[in-house]
Coordinates of C-alpha atoms in Angstrom, one line a residue:
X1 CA 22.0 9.0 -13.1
X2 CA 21.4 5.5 -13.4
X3 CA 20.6 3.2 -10.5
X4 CA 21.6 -0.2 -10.1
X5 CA 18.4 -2.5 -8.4
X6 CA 20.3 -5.5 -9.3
X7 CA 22.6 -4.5 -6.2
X8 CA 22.3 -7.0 -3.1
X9 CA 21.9 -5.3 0.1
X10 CA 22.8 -6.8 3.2
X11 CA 20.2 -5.9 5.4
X12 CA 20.3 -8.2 8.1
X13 CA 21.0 -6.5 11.3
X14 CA 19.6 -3.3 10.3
X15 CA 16.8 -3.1 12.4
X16 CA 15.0 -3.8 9.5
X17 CA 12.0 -5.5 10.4
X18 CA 11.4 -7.5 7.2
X19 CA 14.8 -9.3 8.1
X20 CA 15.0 -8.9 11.8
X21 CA 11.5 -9.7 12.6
X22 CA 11.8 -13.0 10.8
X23 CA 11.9 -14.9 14.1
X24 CA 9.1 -13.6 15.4
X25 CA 6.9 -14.1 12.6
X26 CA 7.7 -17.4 10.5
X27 CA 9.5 -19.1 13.8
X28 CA 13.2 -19.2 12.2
X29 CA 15.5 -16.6 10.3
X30 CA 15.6 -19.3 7.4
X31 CA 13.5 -18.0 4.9
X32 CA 14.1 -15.3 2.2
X33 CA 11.8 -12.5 3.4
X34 CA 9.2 -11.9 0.8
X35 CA 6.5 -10.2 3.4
X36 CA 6.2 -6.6 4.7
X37 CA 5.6 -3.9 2.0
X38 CA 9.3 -2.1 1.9
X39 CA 11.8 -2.6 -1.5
X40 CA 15.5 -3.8 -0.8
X41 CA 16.4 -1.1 -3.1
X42 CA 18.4 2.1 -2.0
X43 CA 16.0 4.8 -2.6
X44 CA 16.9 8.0 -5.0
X45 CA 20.6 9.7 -4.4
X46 CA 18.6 13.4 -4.2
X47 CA 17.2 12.1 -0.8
X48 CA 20.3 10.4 -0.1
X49 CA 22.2 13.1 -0.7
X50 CA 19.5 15.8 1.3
X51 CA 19.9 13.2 4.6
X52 CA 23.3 13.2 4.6
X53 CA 23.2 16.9 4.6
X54 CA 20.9 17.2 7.6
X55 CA 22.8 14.6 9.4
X56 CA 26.0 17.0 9.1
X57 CA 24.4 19.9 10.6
X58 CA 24.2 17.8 14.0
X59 CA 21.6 19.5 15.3
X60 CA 17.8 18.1 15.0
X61 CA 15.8 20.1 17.7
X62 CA 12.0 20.7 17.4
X63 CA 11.5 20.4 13.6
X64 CA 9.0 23.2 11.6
X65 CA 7.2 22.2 8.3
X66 CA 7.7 25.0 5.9
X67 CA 4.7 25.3 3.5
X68 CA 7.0 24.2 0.3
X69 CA 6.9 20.6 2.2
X70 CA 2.9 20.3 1.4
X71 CA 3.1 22.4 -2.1
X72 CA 5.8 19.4 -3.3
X73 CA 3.1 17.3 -2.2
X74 CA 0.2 19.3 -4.5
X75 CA 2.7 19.4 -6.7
X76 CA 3.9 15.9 -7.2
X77 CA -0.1 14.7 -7.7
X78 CA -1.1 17.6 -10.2
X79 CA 2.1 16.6 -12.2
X80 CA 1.7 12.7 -11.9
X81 CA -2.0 12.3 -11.3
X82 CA -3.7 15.7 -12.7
X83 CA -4.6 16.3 -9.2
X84 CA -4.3 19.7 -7.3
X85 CA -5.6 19.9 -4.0
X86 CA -5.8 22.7 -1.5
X87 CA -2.8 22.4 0.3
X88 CA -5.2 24.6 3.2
X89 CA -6.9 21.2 3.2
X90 CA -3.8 19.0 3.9
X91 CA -2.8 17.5 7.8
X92 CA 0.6 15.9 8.6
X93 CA 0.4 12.2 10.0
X94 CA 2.5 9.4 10.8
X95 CA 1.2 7.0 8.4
X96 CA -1.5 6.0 6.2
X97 CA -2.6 3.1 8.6
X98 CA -2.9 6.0 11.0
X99 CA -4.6 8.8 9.6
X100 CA -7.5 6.0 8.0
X101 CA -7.6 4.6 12.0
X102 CA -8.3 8.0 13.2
X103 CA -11.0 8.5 10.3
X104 CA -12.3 5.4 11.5
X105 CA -12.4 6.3 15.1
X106 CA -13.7 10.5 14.4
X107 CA -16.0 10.0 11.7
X108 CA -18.6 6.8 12.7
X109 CA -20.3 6.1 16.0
X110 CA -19.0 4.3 18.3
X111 CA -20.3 0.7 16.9
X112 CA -20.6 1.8 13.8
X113 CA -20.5 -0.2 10.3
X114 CA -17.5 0.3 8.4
X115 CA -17.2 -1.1 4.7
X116 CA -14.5 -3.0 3.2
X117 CA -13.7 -4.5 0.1
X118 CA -12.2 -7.7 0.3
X119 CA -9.5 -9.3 0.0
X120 CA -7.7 -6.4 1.3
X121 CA -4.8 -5.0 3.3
X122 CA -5.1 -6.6 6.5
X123 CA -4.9 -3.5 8.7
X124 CA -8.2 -2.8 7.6
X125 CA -9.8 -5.1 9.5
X126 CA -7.8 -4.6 12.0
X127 CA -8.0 -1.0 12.7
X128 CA -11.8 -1.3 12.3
X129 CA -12.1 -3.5 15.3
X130 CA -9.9 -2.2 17.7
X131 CA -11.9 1.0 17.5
X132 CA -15.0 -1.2 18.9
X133 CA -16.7 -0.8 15.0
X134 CA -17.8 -3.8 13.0
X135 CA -16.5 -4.5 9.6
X136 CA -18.7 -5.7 7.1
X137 CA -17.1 -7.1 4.5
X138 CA -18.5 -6.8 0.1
X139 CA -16.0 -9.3 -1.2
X140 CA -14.5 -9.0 -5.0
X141 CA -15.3 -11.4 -7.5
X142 CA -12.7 -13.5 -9.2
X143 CA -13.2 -14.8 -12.5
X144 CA -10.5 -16.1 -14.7
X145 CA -7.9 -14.3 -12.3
X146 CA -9.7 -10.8 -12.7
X147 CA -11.4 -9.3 -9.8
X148 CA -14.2 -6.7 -10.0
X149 CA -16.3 -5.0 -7.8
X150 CA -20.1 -7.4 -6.8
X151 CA -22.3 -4.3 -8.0
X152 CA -25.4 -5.8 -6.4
X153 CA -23.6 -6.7 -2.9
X154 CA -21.5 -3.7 -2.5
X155 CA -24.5 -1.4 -2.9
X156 CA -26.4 -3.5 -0.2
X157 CA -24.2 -3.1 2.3
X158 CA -23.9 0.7 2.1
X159 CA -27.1 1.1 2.9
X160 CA -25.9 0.1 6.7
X161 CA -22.5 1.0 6.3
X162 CA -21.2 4.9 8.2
X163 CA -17.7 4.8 6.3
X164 CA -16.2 2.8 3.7
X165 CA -12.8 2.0 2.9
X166 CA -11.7 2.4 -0.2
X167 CA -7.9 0.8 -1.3
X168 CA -7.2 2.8 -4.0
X169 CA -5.3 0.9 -6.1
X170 CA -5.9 -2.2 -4.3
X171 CA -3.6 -4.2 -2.1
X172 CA -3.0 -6.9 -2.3
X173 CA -4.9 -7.1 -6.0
X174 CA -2.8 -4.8 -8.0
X175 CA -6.0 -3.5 -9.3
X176 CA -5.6 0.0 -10.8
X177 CA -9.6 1.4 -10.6
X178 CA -11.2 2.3 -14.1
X179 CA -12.8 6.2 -14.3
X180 CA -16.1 4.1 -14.5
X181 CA -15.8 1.5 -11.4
X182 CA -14.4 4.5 -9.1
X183 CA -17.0 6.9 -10.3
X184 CA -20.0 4.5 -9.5
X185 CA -18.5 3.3 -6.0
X186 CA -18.4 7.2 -5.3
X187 CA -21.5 8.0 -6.3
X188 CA -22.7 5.1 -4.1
X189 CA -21.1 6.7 -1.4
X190 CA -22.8 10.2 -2.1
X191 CA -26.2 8.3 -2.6
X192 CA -26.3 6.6 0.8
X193 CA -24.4 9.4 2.8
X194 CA -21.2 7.1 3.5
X195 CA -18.0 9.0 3.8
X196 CA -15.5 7.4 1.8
X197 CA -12.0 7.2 3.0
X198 CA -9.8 6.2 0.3
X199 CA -5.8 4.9 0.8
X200 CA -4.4 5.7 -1.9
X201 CA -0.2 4.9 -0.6
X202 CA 0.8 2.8 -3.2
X203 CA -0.4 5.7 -6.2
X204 CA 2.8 6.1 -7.7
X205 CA 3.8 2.3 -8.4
X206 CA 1.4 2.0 -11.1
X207 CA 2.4 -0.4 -14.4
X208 CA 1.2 -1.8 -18.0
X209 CA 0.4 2.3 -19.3
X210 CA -2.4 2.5 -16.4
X211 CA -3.4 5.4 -15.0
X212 CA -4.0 6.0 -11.3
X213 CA -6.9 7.9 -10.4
X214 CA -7.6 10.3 -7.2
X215 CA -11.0 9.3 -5.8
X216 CA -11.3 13.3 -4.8
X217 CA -10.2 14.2 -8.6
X218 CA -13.8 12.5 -9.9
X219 CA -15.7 15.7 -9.7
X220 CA -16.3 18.3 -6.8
X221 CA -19.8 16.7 -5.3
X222 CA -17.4 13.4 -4.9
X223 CA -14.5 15.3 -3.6
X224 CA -16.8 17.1 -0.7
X225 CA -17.5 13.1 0.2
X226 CA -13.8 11.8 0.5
X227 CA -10.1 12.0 2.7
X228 CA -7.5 11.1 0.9
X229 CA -4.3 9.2 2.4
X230 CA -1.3 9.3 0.7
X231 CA 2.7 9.2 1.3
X232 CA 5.9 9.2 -0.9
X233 CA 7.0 6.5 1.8
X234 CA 6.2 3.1 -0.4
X235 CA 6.9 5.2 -3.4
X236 CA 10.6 5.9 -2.2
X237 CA 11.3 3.1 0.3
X238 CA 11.2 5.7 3.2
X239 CA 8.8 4.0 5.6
X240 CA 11.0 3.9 8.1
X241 CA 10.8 7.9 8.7
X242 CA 7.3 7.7 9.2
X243 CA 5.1 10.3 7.3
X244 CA 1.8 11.1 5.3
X245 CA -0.6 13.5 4.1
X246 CA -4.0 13.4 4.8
X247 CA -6.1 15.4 2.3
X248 CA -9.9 16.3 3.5
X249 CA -12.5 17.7 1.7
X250 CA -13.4 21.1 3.6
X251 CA -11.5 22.8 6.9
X252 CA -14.0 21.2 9.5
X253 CA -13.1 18.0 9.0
X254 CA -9.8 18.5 9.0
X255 CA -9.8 20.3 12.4
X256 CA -11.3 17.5 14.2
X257 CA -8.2 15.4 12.4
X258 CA -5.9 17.8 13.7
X259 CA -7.1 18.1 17.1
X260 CA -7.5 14.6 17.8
X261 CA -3.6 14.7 17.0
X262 CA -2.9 17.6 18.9
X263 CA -4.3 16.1 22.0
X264 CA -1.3 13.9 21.8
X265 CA 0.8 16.3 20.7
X266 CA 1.5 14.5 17.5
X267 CA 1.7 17.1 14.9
X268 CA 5.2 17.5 13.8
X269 CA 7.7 15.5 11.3
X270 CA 11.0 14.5 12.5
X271 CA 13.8 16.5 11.7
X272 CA 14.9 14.0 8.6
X273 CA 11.2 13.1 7.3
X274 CA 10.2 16.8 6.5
X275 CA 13.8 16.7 4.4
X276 CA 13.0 13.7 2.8
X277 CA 9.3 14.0 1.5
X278 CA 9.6 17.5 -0.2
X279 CA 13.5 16.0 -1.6
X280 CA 12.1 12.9 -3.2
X281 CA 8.9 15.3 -4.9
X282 CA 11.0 17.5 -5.8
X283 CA 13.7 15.4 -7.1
X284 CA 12.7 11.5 -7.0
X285 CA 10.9 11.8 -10.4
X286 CA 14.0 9.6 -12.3
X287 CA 14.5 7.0 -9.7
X288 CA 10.9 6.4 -9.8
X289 CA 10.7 5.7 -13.2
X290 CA 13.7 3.3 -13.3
X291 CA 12.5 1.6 -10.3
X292 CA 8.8 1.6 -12.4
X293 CA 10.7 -0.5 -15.1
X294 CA 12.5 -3.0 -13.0
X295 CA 9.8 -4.0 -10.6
X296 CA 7.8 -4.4 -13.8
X297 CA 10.2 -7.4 -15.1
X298 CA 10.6 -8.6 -11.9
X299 CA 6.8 -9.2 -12.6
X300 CA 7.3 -10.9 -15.4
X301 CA 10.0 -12.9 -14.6
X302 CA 7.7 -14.5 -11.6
X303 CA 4.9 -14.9 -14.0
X304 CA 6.7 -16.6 -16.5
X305 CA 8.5 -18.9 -14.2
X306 CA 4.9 -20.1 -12.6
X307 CA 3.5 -20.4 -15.8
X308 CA 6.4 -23.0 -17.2
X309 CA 8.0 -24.7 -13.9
X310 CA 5.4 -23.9 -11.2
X311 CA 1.9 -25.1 -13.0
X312 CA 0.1 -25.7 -9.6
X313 CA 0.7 -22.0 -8.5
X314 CA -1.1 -18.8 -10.4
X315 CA -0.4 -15.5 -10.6
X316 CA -0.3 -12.5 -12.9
X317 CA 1.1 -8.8 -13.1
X318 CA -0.1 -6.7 -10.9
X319 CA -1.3 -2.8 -12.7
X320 CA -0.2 -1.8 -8.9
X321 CA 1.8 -2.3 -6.0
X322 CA 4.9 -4.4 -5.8
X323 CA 3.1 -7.4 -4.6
X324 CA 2.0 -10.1 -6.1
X325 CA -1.2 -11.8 -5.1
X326 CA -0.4 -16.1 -5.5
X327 CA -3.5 -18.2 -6.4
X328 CA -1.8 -21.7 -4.1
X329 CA -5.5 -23.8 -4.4
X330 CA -3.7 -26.2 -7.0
X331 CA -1.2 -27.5 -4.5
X332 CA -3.9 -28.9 -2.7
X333 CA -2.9 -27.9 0.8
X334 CA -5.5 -26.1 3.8
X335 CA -4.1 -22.3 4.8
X336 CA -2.6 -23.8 7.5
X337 CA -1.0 -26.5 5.4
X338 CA 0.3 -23.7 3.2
X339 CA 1.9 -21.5 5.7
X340 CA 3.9 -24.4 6.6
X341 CA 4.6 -25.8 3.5
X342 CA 6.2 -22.2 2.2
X343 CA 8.4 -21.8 5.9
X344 CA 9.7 -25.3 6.3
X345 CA 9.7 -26.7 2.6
X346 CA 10.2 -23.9 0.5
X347 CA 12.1 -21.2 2.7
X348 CA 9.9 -18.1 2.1
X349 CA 8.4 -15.5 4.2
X350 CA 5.1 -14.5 2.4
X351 CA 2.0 -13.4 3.8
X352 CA -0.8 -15.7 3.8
X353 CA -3.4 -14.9 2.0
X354 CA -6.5 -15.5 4.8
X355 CA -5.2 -12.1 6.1
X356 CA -7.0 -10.7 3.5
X357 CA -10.0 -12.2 3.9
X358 CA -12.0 -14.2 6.3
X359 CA -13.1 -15.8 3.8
X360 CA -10.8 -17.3 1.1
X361 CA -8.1 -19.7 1.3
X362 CA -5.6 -21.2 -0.6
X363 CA -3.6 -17.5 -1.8
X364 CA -0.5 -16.2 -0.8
X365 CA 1.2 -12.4 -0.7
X366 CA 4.6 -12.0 -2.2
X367 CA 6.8 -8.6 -2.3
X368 CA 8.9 -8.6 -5.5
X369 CA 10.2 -5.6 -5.0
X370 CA 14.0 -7.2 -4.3
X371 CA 16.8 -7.6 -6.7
X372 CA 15.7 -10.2 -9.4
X373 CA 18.5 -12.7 -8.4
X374 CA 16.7 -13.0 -5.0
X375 CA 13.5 -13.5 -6.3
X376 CA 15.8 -16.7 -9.1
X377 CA 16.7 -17.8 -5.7
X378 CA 13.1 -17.7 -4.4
X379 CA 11.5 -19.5 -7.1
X380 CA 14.0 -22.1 -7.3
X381 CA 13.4 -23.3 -4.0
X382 CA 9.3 -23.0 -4.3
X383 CA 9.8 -24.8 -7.8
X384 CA 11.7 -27.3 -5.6
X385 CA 9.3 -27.5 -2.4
X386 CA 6.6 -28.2 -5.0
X387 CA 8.0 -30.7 -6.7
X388 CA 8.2 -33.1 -3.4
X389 CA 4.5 -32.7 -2.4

């Protein structure tokens, strides 16, 4: 069938928190919301269609996992990513966020290093501290807008690091790894005996005839050295039913996973979540790729705009993600100056950029993944806001 992304969806009073959250995290409900990492697109009819289904029976008691749910999973990445791993070696959990915080928190010492690449997904940082461990941070290096990994520095700081995080491909830079950088940042791994953990949630939004790669897919010696997160939940707007696989690389470590779960008694999905994961694997395939196509211009359409109406602000498209990573340091304004400016001048909810680093100021995060005549909307009123600095 074909889907219609151009639709407007009135989300507002959804209990979506990208719209209803507004308040609480810009200080009005006056800006287009441009943040959190969910689309404003109806996901794929199949799933749709599946939840509707399970809604009618009525009943939604304790919910089993058959073992088709995880073999749509192995499925899905030896189809899409030439990847087949052991399903024996795969663990339910209730995010991505959560199964690298409980990595963080089974797999290094208490005070222990753990190594992140930055800028990078805020979360990392923060899940890393509130387990009492220290990040230490290799930064990327920018040059002409690209970002690659500091060979010299990275490698340094394994050599006191117990884990490292790996953001596989890399929000918020839309990097899509090359065979050669991931090899050699595995391999470093191996060398220095530092578990790699790599989140790999955002996989299946890959652009520009890029290919994403599975860390664990690199050889065996690197797969024995790696846990794998990864969801169909930003792949098929589901986040909201709150489910990921974990993929380890032998049984042991995956029974400490589980049981650290189990002492909670967190180990099942909800009675929707295990209907919609295997649905959209199984079925989700065509959304996907018109989805793929849209974002893609949406993309373009933000690029092009900067580049003709918006000189002071830079930006490119991404190879991943549906973010957009917004190089501000033109408009001359301090990070504080810029959160501001984009709220009470501009009307837009983005994330700022010194989440992402401690370090680096002057970027902002945007979330095109929205229909394009919100992000026309958008850019008119940055264009706008700019224009009266």
């Amino acid at each position: 069938m074909r889907y219609d992304f151009d639709q407007v969806i009135d989300r507002g009073g959804n209990l979506s928190a990208k719209y209803d959250e507004r308040k609480k995290k810009f200080g009005t409900e006056d800006v287009i919301p441009l943040w959190v990492a969910d689309m404003d697109f109806r996901t794929a009819q199949p799933i749709i269609d599946a939840l509707k289904a399970r809604a009618e029976e009525g009943v939604w008691g304790y919910t089993t996992r058959p073992d088709s749910y995880f073999e749509a999973i192995r499925d899905w990445q030896s189809r899409r990513n030439g990847w087949t791993p052991d399903i024996a070696c795969m663990s339910f959990s209730l995010g991505v966020v959560q199964t690298l915080s409980a990595c963080v928190r089974l797999y290094t010492p208490q005070g222990g290093n753990v190594l992140i690449q930055t800028p990078v997904y805020g979360e990392f940082y923060d899940m890393v501290e509130l387990a009492g461990r220290r990040v230490i941070e290799s930064p990327l290096k920018e040059r002409d807008g690209r970002w690659t990994v500091d060979w010299e520095d990275f490698e340094d700081k394994l050599r006191e690091a117990d884990l490292f995080l790996l953001c596989n491909p890399h929000n918020p830079l839309g990097i899509v790894w090359r065979s050669e950088d991931l090899r050699r940042m595995m391999e470093l791994c191996l060398k220095y005996h530092v578990l790699a953990v790599s989140d790999e949630i955002h996989s299946d939004l890959i652009f520009h005839g890029k290919k994403h790669i599975p860390a664990a897919s690199l050889s065996p010696e690197i797969a024995a050295n790696v846990v794998t997160g990864i969801s169909g939940t930003k792949t098929f707007n589901l986040a909201g039913l709150q489910a990921s696989t974990a993929v380890f690389p032998d049984r042991h470590t995956k029974e400490v996973f589980d049981r650290f779960w189990m002492d909670m008694d967190i180990q099942r999905n909800n009675a929707f979540s295990v209907v919609a994961m295997e649905t959209a694997f199984r079925e989700g395939e065509e959304w996907l790729e018109q989805l793929l196509s849209y974002i893609s211009g949406n993309f373009d359409f933000v690029v092009d705009y900067c580049r003709r109406r918006i000189p002071g602000i830079k930006t490119y498209a991404p190879d991943a993600t549906y973010l957009m990573w917004l190089d501000c340091r033109g408009l001359g304004l301090s990070d504080q100056e810029l959160h501001d400016f984009m709220i009470q001048k501009a009307g837009l909810g983005l994330n700022d950029g010194s989440a992402y680093s401690r370090g680096l100021s002057g970027y902002m995060r945007l979330n095109a993944a929205c229909p394009r005549s919100v992000l026309e909307r958008a850019m008119r009123q940055l264009e706008e806001a700019v224009s009266g600095l």
